[in-house]
Amino acid sequence: MLARSASMRDRIAMYNGNALKIGLFGANCSSGRSATTVPERWSASWRDCLALARLADAAGLDFMLPIARWKGYGGDTDFHGRSLETITWAVGLLGATKRMTVFGTVHAPLFHPLIAAKEFVTADHIGEGRVGVNIVCGWNEGEFDMFGVTLREHDTRYAYAQEWIDIVKAAWERDGTFDYEGEFLKLNAVRAYPKPYGDSRPLLMNAGSSDAGQAFALRNCDAFFVATAGSRTSLAGSAAKVAEVKAAAQQLGREIEVFTVGQVICRPTQQEADDYYQHVNIENADWGAIDGMLANKSITPQTIPAEEYYAKRRYFAANAVGGYPFVGTPDRVAEELAVISQAGVRGIGLSFVNYLNEVPYFCDEVLPRLARTGVRVKH
Ligand SMILES: Cc1cc2nc3c(=O)[nH]c(=O)nc-3n(C[C@H](O)[C@H](O)[C@H](O)COP(=O)(O)O)c2cc1C
């Protein structure tokens, strides 16, 4: 007898009725999602992650999404230089929580699919149907060099990931013994037990931004994370992006939910929030780390005109290294989140400069406002 039912519908709903799922993004990596030198930046220590997960679970947040990062980006803080491995991190947090979904993020080219399949089955049993998988194909060459693994040509990464996910799903679903013969992977007499918790499988998500990445998500995943859902505060822009993704999925006879990410700086007054945003993201930006991130995408003052480079660098810092900043009073932050929900976005992974210091205020002030507007159920 299972402790709870875990249908795919239950898993996608994260076992609750919140229209807008709210989670925490990036807490397993030092500095989280804020490339800043401010001393209160996030440590990502296990003790802090555990305290955060317990607090978030009790406050009714829906998920935690880590970042699979193996090497820091340099700069004064060596941004992301300290990171906890995501599957083992997820297992620890699933054991310590009761309600929330916890994702593990896996680089398909670095993990054998049968090992990943079994690790996630184990995590799924520990969390009784609450584990999710973020499949990433890799984009950071320096990181792959460290493993002695060559990053494949861009679209081939997704062709490889297709075989990888087909094997993972087969290991979760197929009874008996099976062989697999692909272009990249050949496996003999595979047997994989137990199957995931309940009569279903872990949630699958992907966040590829290229055409190949989006097509992969549409073919295989339950959730697609987009770094920018149109212009997030403009309802029409977000709604158009969601409609485009959903229509493309329907063409394949599939359904997919659109998620996004953002940074939150929420304070009692707009002035306080604006000042702190400037202080963290701009005045104390870790420019060396930002240069390191851009260099990984081959964006340097040598590859593009200097003026364009400095504009891009500033834009990247101002947009919290790739996530819309929700900056303001609880009223304003709640209003903006309600807007993206009305646009059809199913959920958002939020980051905070210091999650433990700031998430309680967000949960106390913003969540009840979202419940009043019907975007979330009262907790
Ligand atoms: C919400 C979100 C989470 C991501 N998590 C990771 C991660 O943990 N590790 C990683 O190497 N890349 C991560 N990425 C990068 C994507 O997987 C993807 O490689 C990137 O968006 C580039 O898209 P493309 O692969 O389609 O070119 C993430 C992106 C987003 C928007």
Short mmCIF file of C-alpha atoms and ligand atoms in Angstrom, two decimals:
data_model
loop_
_atom_site.label_atom_id
_atom_site.label_comp_id
_atom_site.label_asym_id
_atom_site.label_seq_id
_atom_site.Cartn_x
_atom_site.Cartn_y
_atom_site.Cartn_z
CA MET A 1 0.00 0.00 0.00
CA LEU A 2 1.49 3.35 -1.06
CA ALA A 3 1.43 6.30 1.31
CA ARG A 4 -0.02 8.50 -1.43
CA SER A 5 -1.28 8.29 -4.99
CA ALA A 6 1.22 9.62 -7.51
CA SER A 7 -0.46 9.85 -10.91
CA MET A 8 1.22 11.98 -13.59
CA ARG A 9 -1.55 14.51 -12.99
CA ASP A 10 -0.71 14.61 -9.26
CA ARG A 11 2.97 14.98 -10.00
CA ILE A 12 2.47 17.81 -12.49
CA ALA A 13 0.17 19.54 -9.99
CA MET A 14 2.93 19.04 -7.38
CA TYR A 15 0.17 17.55 -5.19
CA ASN A 16 -1.62 20.86 -4.67
CA GLY A 17 -4.13 23.22 -6.23
CA ASN A 18 -1.88 26.26 -6.73
CA ALA A 19 -2.46 27.72 -10.19
CA LEU A 20 1.00 29.31 -10.09
CA LYS A 21 3.67 26.98 -8.73
CA ILE A 22 6.41 28.86 -6.90
CA GLY A 23 9.80 27.34 -6.23
CA LEU A 24 13.35 28.28 -5.34
CA PHE A 25 16.01 28.20 -8.05
CA GLY A 26 19.77 27.85 -7.64
CA ALA A 27 20.15 27.41 -3.87
CA ASN A 28 22.72 24.60 -4.23
CA CYS A 29 25.30 26.97 -5.76
CA SER A 30 27.31 29.65 -3.98
CA SER A 31 25.79 33.11 -4.57
CA GLY A 32 22.64 31.42 -5.93
CA ARG A 33 21.61 33.44 -8.96
CA SER A 34 23.16 36.75 -7.90
CA ALA A 35 26.66 37.48 -9.24
CA THR A 36 27.46 39.92 -6.48
CA THR A 37 30.19 40.57 -3.93
CA VAL A 38 27.86 41.67 -1.09
CA PRO A 39 28.93 39.83 2.09
CA GLU A 40 25.44 38.42 2.75
CA ARG A 41 25.46 36.55 -0.59
CA TRP A 42 24.27 32.94 -0.43
CA SER A 43 26.70 30.34 0.98
CA ALA A 44 24.95 27.25 -0.45
CA SER A 45 26.21 25.30 2.57
CA TRP A 46 24.28 22.12 3.34
CA ARG A 47 23.15 23.52 6.67
CA ASP A 48 21.65 26.59 4.95
CA CYS A 49 20.06 24.50 2.16
CA LEU A 50 18.45 22.19 4.70
CA ALA A 51 17.10 25.06 6.81
CA LEU A 52 15.78 26.71 3.64
CA ALA A 53 14.04 23.57 2.39
CA ARG A 54 12.34 22.98 5.75
CA LEU A 55 11.19 26.58 5.89
CA ALA A 56 9.95 26.58 2.30
CA ASP A 57 8.14 23.25 2.72
CA ALA A 58 6.36 24.48 5.84
CA ALA A 59 5.43 27.77 4.13
CA GLY A 60 3.85 25.96 1.18
CA LEU A 61 6.35 26.62 -1.62
CA ASP A 62 6.08 24.03 -4.37
CA PHE A 63 9.56 23.07 -5.53
CA MET A 64 13.30 23.51 -5.39
CA LEU A 65 15.33 23.51 -8.59
CA PRO A 66 19.12 23.27 -8.32
CA ILE A 67 21.75 24.10 -10.93
CA ALA A 68 24.15 21.40 -12.10
CA ARG A 69 27.41 23.29 -11.99
CA TRP A 70 30.83 21.71 -11.64
CA LYS A 71 33.19 24.67 -11.75
CA GLY A 72 33.03 28.34 -10.73
CA TYR A 73 32.93 31.24 -13.17
CA GLY A 74 35.82 33.12 -11.56
CA GLY A 75 35.66 36.79 -10.53
CA ASP A 76 36.21 38.05 -6.98
CA THR A 77 33.74 35.53 -5.55
CA ASP A 78 34.38 32.63 -7.95
CA PHE A 79 30.63 32.69 -8.63
CA HIS A 80 29.19 29.12 -8.34
CA GLY A 81 32.65 27.94 -7.25
CA ARG A 82 31.05 25.93 -4.44
CA SER A 83 28.12 23.78 -5.48
CA LEU A 84 26.42 20.73 -4.04
CA GLU A 85 25.81 17.87 -6.48
CA THR A 86 22.17 18.06 -7.36
CA ILE A 87 20.85 14.48 -7.11
CA THR A 88 22.43 13.76 -3.74
CA TRP A 89 21.28 17.24 -2.62
CA ALA A 90 17.72 16.45 -3.76
CA VAL A 91 17.75 13.14 -1.90
CA GLY A 92 18.79 14.85 1.33
CA LEU A 93 16.07 17.47 0.95
CA LEU A 94 13.37 14.96 0.00
CA GLY A 95 14.15 13.07 3.19
CA ALA A 96 13.76 16.27 5.21
CA THR A 97 10.53 17.57 3.62
CA LYS A 98 6.97 16.35 3.19
CA ARG A 99 5.26 18.30 0.44
CA MET A 100 7.55 19.96 -2.05
CA THR A 101 8.92 18.57 -5.30
CA VAL A 102 12.72 18.61 -5.48
CA PHE A 103 14.47 18.45 -8.83
CA GLY A 104 17.83 16.92 -9.57
CA THR A 105 19.60 18.40 -12.57
CA VAL A 106 21.59 16.07 -14.72
CA HIS A 107 24.02 16.62 -17.57
CA ALA A 108 23.05 13.81 -19.95
CA PRO A 109 26.58 13.43 -21.42
CA LEU A 110 28.18 13.04 -17.98
CA PHE A 111 25.83 10.49 -16.37
CA HIS A 112 25.22 7.02 -17.74
CA PRO A 113 21.46 6.82 -18.32
CA LEU A 114 21.03 3.60 -16.33
CA ILE A 115 22.83 5.09 -13.34
CA ALA A 116 20.74 8.27 -13.58
CA ALA A 117 17.53 6.22 -13.98
CA LYS A 118 18.27 4.27 -10.81
CA GLU A 119 19.38 7.31 -8.83
CA PHE A 120 16.11 9.04 -9.65
CA VAL A 121 14.07 5.93 -8.83
CA THR A 122 15.80 5.81 -5.45
CA ALA A 123 15.14 9.52 -4.88
CA ASP A 124 11.52 9.04 -5.99
CA HIS A 125 10.92 6.30 -3.43
CA ILE A 126 12.54 8.39 -0.70
CA GLY A 127 10.37 11.39 -1.65
CA GLU A 128 7.24 9.28 -2.35
CA GLY A 129 6.74 10.63 -5.84
CA ARG A 130 8.22 14.10 -5.36
CA VAL A 131 11.40 14.02 -7.40
CA GLY A 132 11.80 15.80 -10.73
CA VAL A 133 14.53 15.65 -13.36
CA ASN A 134 16.02 18.64 -15.17
CA ILE A 135 17.85 17.32 -18.23
CA VAL A 136 20.64 19.55 -19.48
CA CYS A 137 22.88 18.87 -22.44
CA GLY A 138 25.73 21.20 -21.48
CA TRP A 139 26.91 24.45 -22.96
CA ASN A 140 29.98 25.22 -20.90
CA GLU A 141 33.10 23.89 -22.58
CA GLY A 142 35.52 24.50 -19.69
CA GLU A 143 33.28 22.42 -17.48
CA PHE A 144 33.32 19.49 -19.89
CA ASP A 145 37.11 19.74 -20.36
CA MET A 146 37.43 19.10 -16.65
CA PHE A 147 35.87 15.66 -17.20
CA GLY A 148 37.89 14.95 -20.32
CA VAL A 149 34.57 14.86 -22.19
CA THR A 150 34.23 16.66 -25.51
CA LEU A 151 31.13 18.78 -25.88
CA ARG A 152 29.36 17.58 -29.04
CA GLU A 153 28.25 19.94 -31.78
CA HIS A 154 25.17 21.82 -30.54
CA ASP A 155 22.26 19.95 -32.12
CA THR A 156 24.02 16.58 -31.77
CA ARG A 157 23.94 17.14 -28.00
CA TYR A 158 20.16 16.98 -28.20
CA ALA A 159 20.24 13.92 -30.49
CA TYR A 160 22.37 12.20 -27.84
CA ALA A 161 20.00 13.39 -25.09
CA GLN A 162 17.10 11.84 -27.01
CA GLU A 163 18.70 8.41 -26.79
CA TRP A 164 19.59 9.10 -23.16
CA ILE A 165 16.01 9.94 -22.17
CA ASP A 166 14.58 7.04 -24.20
CA ILE A 167 16.76 4.69 -22.16
CA VAL A 168 15.86 6.34 -18.85
CA LYS A 169 12.15 6.08 -19.66
CA ALA A 170 12.55 2.46 -20.77
CA ALA A 171 14.35 1.63 -17.51
CA TRP A 172 11.46 3.20 -15.60
CA GLU A 173 8.67 1.65 -17.65
CA ARG A 174 9.70 -1.59 -19.35
CA ASP A 175 9.27 -4.93 -17.69
CA GLY A 176 11.64 -7.80 -18.19
CA THR A 177 14.88 -7.51 -20.12
CA PHE A 178 15.57 -5.27 -23.11
CA ASP A 179 18.38 -4.28 -25.45
CA TYR A 180 18.98 -0.77 -26.78
CA GLU A 181 20.70 -0.01 -30.04
CA GLY A 182 21.09 3.66 -30.86
CA GLU A 183 23.58 5.77 -32.76
CA PHE A 184 25.41 6.73 -29.55
CA LEU A 185 24.38 4.15 -26.97
CA LYS A 186 24.22 0.37 -27.19
CA LEU A 187 23.07 -1.59 -24.17
CA ASN A 188 22.63 -5.32 -23.71
CA ALA A 189 20.10 -7.21 -21.60
CA VAL A 190 19.04 -4.27 -19.46
CA ARG A 191 16.99 -4.98 -16.38
CA ALA A 192 15.94 -2.19 -14.03
CA TYR A 193 13.93 -2.60 -10.83
CA PRO A 194 12.23 -1.20 -8.88
CA LYS A 195 10.17 1.12 -11.05
CA PRO A 196 9.43 4.69 -9.86
CA TYR A 197 7.02 5.34 -7.01
CA GLY A 198 3.36 4.72 -7.85
CA ASP A 199 2.26 3.84 -11.34
CA SER A 200 3.99 6.84 -12.95
CA ARG A 201 7.42 8.43 -13.38
CA PRO A 202 9.33 11.50 -12.14
CA LEU A 203 8.50 14.87 -13.67
CA LEU A 204 10.77 15.74 -16.57
CA MET A 205 11.83 19.28 -17.42
CA ASN A 206 14.25 20.99 -19.76
CA ALA A 207 15.29 24.59 -20.33
CA GLY A 208 16.92 24.61 -23.74
CA SER A 209 16.57 27.96 -25.49
CA SER A 210 17.63 26.92 -29.01
CA ASP A 211 15.26 25.38 -31.56
CA ALA A 212 16.77 21.95 -30.90
CA GLY A 213 16.42 22.50 -27.14
CA GLN A 214 12.79 23.56 -27.39
CA ALA A 215 11.98 20.66 -29.73
CA PHE A 216 13.57 18.25 -27.22
CA ALA A 217 11.43 19.65 -24.41
CA LEU A 218 8.27 19.45 -26.50
CA ARG A 219 8.92 15.81 -27.42
CA ASN A 220 9.92 14.55 -24.00
CA CYS A 221 9.16 16.79 -21.06
CA ASP A 222 6.27 17.78 -18.79
CA ALA A 223 7.65 21.23 -18.11
CA PHE A 224 9.61 23.68 -20.23
CA PHE A 225 11.49 26.47 -18.48
CA VAL A 226 12.01 29.62 -20.46
CA ALA A 227 14.44 32.28 -19.31
CA THR A 228 12.21 35.03 -20.67
CA ALA A 229 8.49 34.44 -21.11
CA GLY A 230 8.04 37.31 -23.56
CA SER A 231 8.33 40.49 -21.57
CA ARG A 232 7.22 39.10 -18.29
CA THR A 233 5.30 42.04 -16.98
CA SER A 234 3.47 42.47 -20.24
CA LEU A 235 0.58 40.04 -20.21
CA ALA A 236 0.34 39.91 -23.96
CA GLY A 237 4.02 39.06 -24.44
CA SER A 238 3.96 36.23 -21.91
CA ALA A 239 0.65 34.88 -23.12
CA ALA A 240 1.98 34.77 -26.68
CA LYS A 241 5.04 32.77 -25.61
CA VAL A 242 2.95 30.30 -23.61
CA ALA A 243 0.47 29.90 -26.47
CA GLU A 244 3.30 29.30 -28.94
CA VAL A 245 4.87 26.56 -26.81
CA LYS A 246 1.53 24.88 -26.05
CA ALA A 247 0.45 24.93 -29.69
CA ALA A 248 3.77 23.41 -30.77
CA ALA A 249 3.34 20.64 -28.17
CA GLN A 250 -0.21 19.97 -29.33
CA GLN A 251 1.04 19.45 -32.87
CA LEU A 252 2.98 16.53 -31.42
CA GLY A 253 -0.07 15.33 -29.49
CA ARG A 254 1.52 16.35 -26.21
CA GLU A 255 0.84 18.74 -23.36
CA ILE A 256 3.54 20.81 -21.71
CA GLU A 257 3.58 23.41 -18.95
CA VAL A 258 5.61 26.59 -19.29
CA PHE A 259 7.70 27.73 -16.34
CA THR A 260 10.09 30.62 -15.95
CA VAL A 261 12.65 32.01 -13.50
CA GLY A 262 13.25 35.30 -11.72
CA GLN A 263 15.02 37.08 -8.89
CA VAL A 264 13.03 38.61 -6.01
CA ILE A 265 13.99 41.65 -3.99
CA CYS A 266 10.97 42.40 -1.86
CA ARG A 267 10.97 45.13 0.79
CA PRO A 268 8.32 47.11 2.71
CA THR A 269 8.87 50.17 0.48
CA GLN A 270 9.65 50.48 -3.23
CA GLN A 271 12.60 52.74 -2.43
CA GLU A 272 14.22 50.16 -0.16
CA ALA A 273 13.76 47.44 -2.77
CA ASP A 274 15.13 49.62 -5.60
CA ASP A 275 18.13 50.68 -3.49
CA TYR A 276 19.00 47.11 -2.57
CA TYR A 277 18.63 45.98 -6.19
CA GLN A 278 21.12 48.68 -7.29
CA HIS A 279 23.46 47.85 -4.43
CA VAL A 280 23.53 44.09 -5.16
CA ASN A 281 23.16 43.74 -8.92
CA ILE A 282 24.96 46.85 -10.15
CA GLU A 283 27.15 48.64 -7.59
CA ASN A 284 28.54 45.39 -6.17
CA ALA A 285 28.25 43.21 -9.25
CA ASP A 286 31.02 40.63 -9.55
CA TRP A 287 32.04 41.84 -13.00
CA GLY A 288 34.79 39.25 -13.29
CA ALA A 289 32.22 36.46 -12.80
CA ILE A 290 29.88 38.06 -15.33
CA ASP A 291 32.77 38.25 -17.81
CA GLY A 292 33.42 34.54 -17.10
CA MET A 293 29.80 33.60 -17.81
CA LEU A 294 29.73 35.60 -21.03
CA ALA A 295 33.11 34.19 -22.12
CA ASN A 296 31.60 30.71 -21.79
CA LYS A 297 29.13 31.75 -24.46
CA SER A 298 32.05 33.12 -26.51
CA ILE A 299 30.98 36.70 -25.81
CA THR A 300 34.10 38.79 -25.10
CA PRO A 301 35.36 42.29 -26.05
CA GLN A 302 37.41 40.45 -28.67
CA THR A 303 34.47 38.66 -30.31
CA ILE A 304 32.02 41.58 -30.40
CA PRO A 305 32.52 45.38 -30.55
CA ALA A 306 33.56 46.77 -27.14
CA GLU A 307 30.54 49.08 -26.83
CA GLU A 308 28.15 46.22 -27.53
CA TYR A 309 30.06 44.05 -25.06
CA TYR A 310 29.72 46.55 -22.19
CA ALA A 311 26.02 47.04 -22.91
CA LYS A 312 25.48 43.27 -22.85
CA ARG A 313 27.43 42.89 -19.65
CA ARG A 314 25.39 45.57 -17.94
CA TYR A 315 22.13 44.09 -19.24
CA PHE A 316 23.15 40.67 -17.91
CA ALA A 317 23.93 42.14 -14.46
CA ALA A 318 20.70 44.17 -14.40
CA ASN A 319 18.68 41.06 -15.32
CA ALA A 320 20.13 38.93 -12.54
CA VAL A 321 22.22 36.81 -14.94
CA GLY A 322 19.13 35.63 -16.81
CA GLY A 323 15.97 36.00 -14.76
CA TYR A 324 13.50 38.87 -14.57
CA PRO A 325 14.02 40.83 -11.32
CA PHE A 326 10.82 41.27 -9.32
CA VAL A 327 11.76 44.34 -7.27
CA GLY A 328 9.35 46.10 -4.99
CA THR A 329 6.81 45.99 -2.22
CA PRO A 330 4.81 42.84 -1.52
CA ASP A 331 1.89 44.41 -3.44
CA ARG A 332 4.00 45.01 -6.51
CA VAL A 333 5.74 41.63 -6.48
CA ALA A 334 2.38 39.85 -6.01
CA GLU A 335 0.84 41.89 -8.82
CA GLU A 336 3.64 40.99 -11.24
CA LEU A 337 3.47 37.32 -10.32
CA ALA A 338 -0.31 37.35 -10.81
CA VAL A 339 0.22 38.82 -14.26
CA ILE A 340 2.48 36.00 -15.38
CA SER A 341 0.03 33.46 -13.97
CA GLN A 342 -2.83 35.04 -15.92
CA ALA A 343 -0.66 34.74 -19.01
CA GLY A 344 -0.70 30.97 -18.55
CA VAL A 345 2.77 30.51 -17.05
CA ARG A 346 2.44 27.49 -14.76
CA GLY A 347 5.26 28.21 -12.39
CA ILE A 348 8.37 30.17 -11.55
CA GLY A 349 11.69 29.36 -9.92
CA LEU A 350 12.74 32.33 -7.79
CA SER A 351 16.12 33.27 -6.43
CA PHE A 352 16.95 35.59 -3.55
CA VAL A 353 20.25 37.25 -2.64
CA ASN A 354 20.20 35.44 0.71
CA TYR A 355 17.35 32.93 0.55
CA LEU A 356 17.20 32.22 4.28
CA ASN A 357 17.03 35.90 5.21
CA GLU A 358 14.49 36.83 2.56
CA VAL A 359 12.17 33.90 1.83
CA PRO A 360 10.26 34.24 5.15
CA TYR A 361 9.22 37.83 4.31
CA PHE A 362 8.21 36.75 0.80
CA CYS A 363 6.13 33.86 2.15
CA ASP A 364 4.51 35.96 4.89
CA GLU A 365 3.65 38.90 2.66
CA VAL A 366 3.45 37.83 -0.98
CA LEU A 367 1.87 34.36 -0.74
CA PRO A 368 -1.27 35.57 1.13
CA ARG A 369 -1.73 38.30 -1.50
CA LEU A 370 -1.54 35.67 -4.24
CA ALA A 371 -4.09 33.56 -2.37
CA ARG A 372 -6.45 36.56 -2.22
CA THR A 373 -6.28 36.98 -5.99
CA GLY A 374 -6.87 33.26 -6.54
CA VAL A 375 -3.44 32.54 -8.02
CA ARG A 376 -2.62 30.25 -5.11
CA VAL A 377 -4.63 28.41 -2.54
CA LYS A 378 -4.53 29.64 1.04
CA HIS A 379 -1.85 27.76 2.95
C1 LIG B 1 15.74 27.46 -15.56
C2 LIG B 1 17.01 27.01 -16.22
C3 LIG B 1 17.79 26.05 -15.59
C4 LIG B 1 18.98 25.62 -16.17
N1 LIG B 1 19.76 24.75 -15.49
C5 LIG B 1 20.98 24.42 -15.98
C6 LIG B 1 21.89 23.65 -15.22
O1 LIG B 1 21.57 23.26 -14.11
N2 LIG B 1 23.09 23.34 -15.76
C7 LIG B 1 23.46 23.74 -17.01
O2 LIG B 1 24.57 23.43 -17.44
N3 LIG B 1 22.62 24.48 -17.75
C8 LIG B 1 21.40 24.84 -17.26
N4 LIG B 1 20.56 25.63 -18.00
C9 LIG B 1 20.91 25.91 -19.41
C10 LIG B 1 19.97 25.15 -20.37
O3 LIG B 1 19.90 23.77 -20.07
C11 LIG B 1 20.41 25.34 -21.82
O4 LIG B 1 21.62 24.68 -22.09
C12 LIG B 1 20.56 26.77 -22.18
O5 LIG B 1 19.35 27.44 -21.93
C13 LIG B 1 20.96 26.95 -23.65
O6 LIG B 1 19.99 26.39 -24.49
P1 LIG B 1 20.37 25.36 -25.64
O7 LIG B 1 21.02 24.18 -24.97
O8 LIG B 1 19.05 25.00 -26.28
O9 LIG B 1 21.31 26.05 -26.57
C14 LIG B 1 19.38 26.12 -17.43
C15 LIG B 1 18.60 27.10 -18.06
C16 LIG B 1 17.44 27.58 -17.45
C17 LIG B 1 16.63 28.65 -18.15
#
